[in-house]
Amino acid sequence: MTQATTRAVFLDRDGVLNRAIVRDSKPYPPASLAEMEILPGAPEAAKRLAQAGFLLIVVTNQPDVARGTTTRETVEEINGAIGRIMPISEFRVCYHDSADGCDCRKPKPGALLAAARVHQIDLPRSFMVGDRWRDIEAGQAAGCKTIFIDYGYDEKQPKNVDFSVGSLEEAARRILETC
């Protein structure tokens, strides 16, 4: 068996790389490429992490596809735009809704574990960065260090995060200081 030696930063998409659309203190994905806005400092933070040797893997839940309120094409168009701006190694998208019970939907760690197998990722030396409790729980279940970008959403909050920060820029600083 090959020893896992690659370090990765797993990134949620909406609220980490691009601005989440907040309605009634809850975050939602942009409904179109025109509505998508890259967060200030996110491209530079991603480049610094990649230059430090981390694979950048986006792990995102997009249940609006299963709910019929957006299309795969829209999700892929937004991912493509992000991928042209940032050095993302891979996008792993869960198109299911909670009731589907799949392993790839965060808070389950299936998408992180699958990426770890493909890329020989050393999970204890890797990080999950997210803005919701589901991201943090998935990272914890996969054995990663976790970084919570806290926007004060009106929803369940994560427990026992390794770091709580205000932006991907700050998360990148913490990661680079820790390594």
Protein backbone atom coordinates (compact mmCIF):
# COMPACT_ATOMS: atom_id res chain seq x y z
CA MET A 1 0.00 0.00 0.00
CA THR A 2 1.33 3.44 -0.96
CA GLN A 3 1.91 5.86 1.88
CA ALA A 4 -0.17 9.05 1.68
CA THR A 5 2.21 11.98 1.38
CA THR A 6 0.23 14.72 -0.36
CA ARG A 7 -1.18 17.59 1.69
CA ALA A 8 -4.47 19.14 0.66
CA VAL A 9 -6.73 21.99 1.55
CA PHE A 10 -10.34 21.01 1.01
CA LEU A 11 -12.45 24.09 0.36
CA ASP A 12 -16.17 24.59 0.45
CA ARG A 13 -17.22 26.76 -2.50
CA ASP A 14 -20.02 29.17 -1.55
CA GLY A 15 -18.93 31.44 1.30
CA VAL A 16 -15.26 30.40 1.01
CA LEU A 17 -14.26 31.12 -2.59
CA ASN A 18 -17.28 33.08 -3.77
CA ARG A 19 -19.77 35.15 -1.84
CA ALA A 20 -22.78 33.23 -0.55
CA ILE A 21 -26.14 34.90 -1.15
CA VAL A 22 -27.50 35.52 2.36
CA ARG A 23 -31.27 35.66 2.85
CA ASP A 24 -32.83 35.71 6.32
CA SER A 25 -29.34 35.14 7.84
CA LYS A 26 -28.91 31.87 5.90
CA PRO A 27 -26.43 31.27 3.03
CA TYR A 28 -27.39 30.16 -0.49
CA PRO A 29 -25.36 29.57 -3.64
CA PRO A 30 -25.45 32.09 -6.48
CA ALA A 31 -28.25 31.26 -8.92
CA SER A 32 -26.15 32.07 -12.01
CA LEU A 33 -22.66 32.95 -13.16
CA ALA A 34 -23.77 36.59 -13.34
CA GLU A 35 -24.68 36.47 -9.63
CA MET A 36 -21.35 34.82 -8.65
CA GLU A 37 -18.81 37.12 -6.98
CA ILE A 38 -15.32 35.95 -6.02
CA LEU A 39 -14.54 36.94 -2.43
CA PRO A 40 -11.82 39.57 -1.96
CA GLY A 41 -8.42 37.97 -1.38
CA ALA A 42 -9.59 34.45 -2.23
CA PRO A 43 -7.55 34.07 -5.46
CA GLU A 44 -4.37 35.27 -3.75
CA ALA A 45 -4.93 33.01 -0.74
CA ALA A 46 -5.52 30.01 -3.02
CA LYS A 47 -2.33 30.77 -4.97
CA ARG A 48 -0.27 31.00 -1.77
CA LEU A 49 -1.58 27.62 -0.59
CA ALA A 50 -0.88 25.99 -3.96
CA GLN A 51 2.63 27.48 -4.05
CA ALA A 52 3.23 25.97 -0.59
CA GLY A 53 2.53 22.54 -2.08
CA PHE A 54 -1.10 21.96 -1.11
CA LEU A 55 -3.58 20.40 -3.52
CA LEU A 56 -6.71 22.55 -3.52
CA ILE A 57 -9.87 20.47 -3.74
CA VAL A 58 -13.30 22.07 -3.71
CA VAL A 59 -15.89 19.91 -1.94
CA THR A 60 -19.34 21.43 -2.35
CA ASN A 61 -22.95 20.41 -1.71
CA GLN A 62 -25.27 21.66 -4.45
CA PRO A 63 -28.68 20.25 -3.45
CA ASP A 64 -30.53 22.84 -5.54
CA VAL A 65 -29.89 20.55 -8.54
CA ALA A 66 -31.81 17.70 -6.86
CA ARG A 67 -34.47 20.20 -5.79
CA GLY A 68 -34.86 21.40 -9.38
CA THR A 69 -34.08 25.06 -8.63
CA THR A 70 -30.77 25.12 -10.55
CA THR A 71 -29.03 22.98 -13.16
CA ARG A 72 -25.79 21.03 -13.24
CA GLU A 73 -24.75 23.28 -16.10
CA THR A 74 -25.04 26.37 -13.88
CA VAL A 75 -23.02 24.72 -11.10
CA GLU A 76 -20.36 23.62 -13.59
CA GLU A 77 -20.27 27.08 -15.19
CA ILE A 78 -19.58 28.67 -11.77
CA ASN A 79 -16.97 26.00 -10.98
CA GLY A 80 -15.31 26.63 -14.35
CA ALA A 81 -15.12 30.36 -13.69
CA ILE A 82 -13.55 29.75 -10.28
CA GLY A 83 -11.11 27.25 -11.79
CA ARG A 84 -9.95 29.83 -14.33
CA ILE A 85 -9.13 32.29 -11.53
CA MET A 86 -7.75 29.95 -8.84
CA PRO A 87 -5.41 26.93 -8.94
CA ILE A 88 -8.05 24.36 -8.02
CA SER A 89 -6.86 20.76 -8.54
CA GLU A 90 -10.35 19.24 -8.52
CA PHE A 91 -14.02 20.03 -7.90
CA ARG A 92 -16.04 17.36 -6.08
CA VAL A 93 -19.73 18.19 -6.23
CA CYS A 94 -22.58 16.47 -4.43
CA TYR A 95 -25.78 17.09 -6.36
CA HIS A 96 -27.94 15.15 -3.88
CA ASP A 97 -30.35 16.43 -1.25
CA SER A 98 -30.17 15.41 2.42
CA ALA A 99 -32.88 12.77 2.08
CA ASP A 100 -30.83 10.90 -0.57
CA GLY A 101 -28.47 9.61 2.14
CA CYS A 102 -25.39 9.57 -0.10
CA ASP A 103 -21.82 9.40 1.22
CA CYS A 104 -20.65 12.42 -0.78
CA ARG A 105 -22.94 14.98 0.90
CA LYS A 106 -21.29 16.82 3.76
CA PRO A 107 -21.35 16.37 6.76
CA LYS A 108 -20.44 12.85 5.64
CA PRO A 109 -16.77 12.62 4.65
CA GLY A 110 -17.21 10.54 1.47
CA ALA A 111 -16.02 13.20 -0.98
CA LEU A 112 -12.91 13.94 1.09
CA LEU A 113 -12.11 10.24 1.54
CA ALA A 114 -12.54 9.56 -2.19
CA ALA A 115 -10.22 12.45 -3.08
CA ALA A 116 -7.70 11.18 -0.52
CA ARG A 117 -7.64 7.76 -2.20
CA VAL A 118 -7.20 9.22 -5.69
CA HIS A 119 -4.48 11.74 -4.76
CA GLN A 120 -2.75 9.84 -1.89
CA ILE A 121 -3.67 12.64 0.53
CA ASP A 122 -2.35 12.53 4.07
CA LEU A 123 -5.60 13.56 5.81
CA PRO A 124 -4.12 14.37 9.27
CA ARG A 125 -1.75 16.85 7.54
CA SER A 126 -4.60 18.36 5.51
CA PHE A 127 -7.27 20.98 6.21
CA MET A 128 -10.99 21.49 5.56
CA VAL A 129 -12.03 25.14 5.24
CA GLY A 130 -15.74 25.93 5.34
CA ASP A 131 -18.35 28.41 6.46
CA ARG A 132 -20.97 25.94 7.71
CA TRP A 133 -21.17 23.19 10.31
CA ARG A 134 -21.50 20.53 7.59
CA ASP A 135 -18.06 21.43 6.21
CA ILE A 136 -16.43 21.22 9.62
CA GLU A 137 -18.06 17.92 10.55
CA ALA A 138 -17.00 16.39 7.21
CA GLY A 139 -13.42 17.52 7.78
CA GLN A 140 -13.41 16.16 11.32
CA ALA A 141 -14.88 12.82 10.20
CA ALA A 142 -12.16 12.56 7.52
CA GLY A 143 -9.43 13.29 10.08
CA CYS A 144 -8.45 16.74 8.80
CA LYS A 145 -7.73 19.89 10.75
CA THR A 146 -10.69 22.26 10.40
CA ILE A 147 -10.97 25.98 9.81
CA PHE A 148 -14.35 27.67 10.18
CA ILE A 149 -15.01 30.96 8.39
CA ASP A 150 -17.58 32.47 10.74
CA TYR A 151 -20.15 34.75 9.11
CA GLY A 152 -22.63 34.45 11.99
CA TYR A 153 -25.27 32.58 9.98
CA ASP A 154 -28.50 31.84 11.83
CA GLU A 155 -28.06 28.05 11.88
CA LYS A 156 -26.35 25.26 13.79
CA GLN A 157 -22.74 26.17 14.61
CA PRO A 158 -19.80 23.75 14.44
CA LYS A 159 -18.12 22.41 17.57
CA ASN A 160 -14.44 21.89 18.32
CA VAL A 161 -12.97 23.61 15.25
CA ASP A 162 -9.20 23.93 15.11
CA PHE A 163 -9.38 27.58 13.98
CA SER A 164 -12.16 30.12 13.56
CA VAL A 165 -11.40 32.94 11.11
CA GLY A 166 -13.08 35.69 9.12
CA SER A 167 -11.89 34.91 5.56
CA LEU A 168 -10.00 32.53 3.32
CA GLU A 169 -7.05 34.94 3.51
CA GLU A 170 -6.91 34.47 7.28
CA ALA A 171 -7.38 30.70 6.90
CA ALA A 172 -4.43 30.55 4.48
CA ARG A 173 -2.26 32.47 6.96
CA ARG A 174 -3.17 30.00 9.73
CA ILE A 175 -2.46 27.00 7.50
CA LEU A 176 0.91 28.36 6.36
CA GLU A 177 1.89 29.24 9.95
CA THR A 178 1.02 25.70 11.11
CA CYS A 179 3.09 23.92 8.47
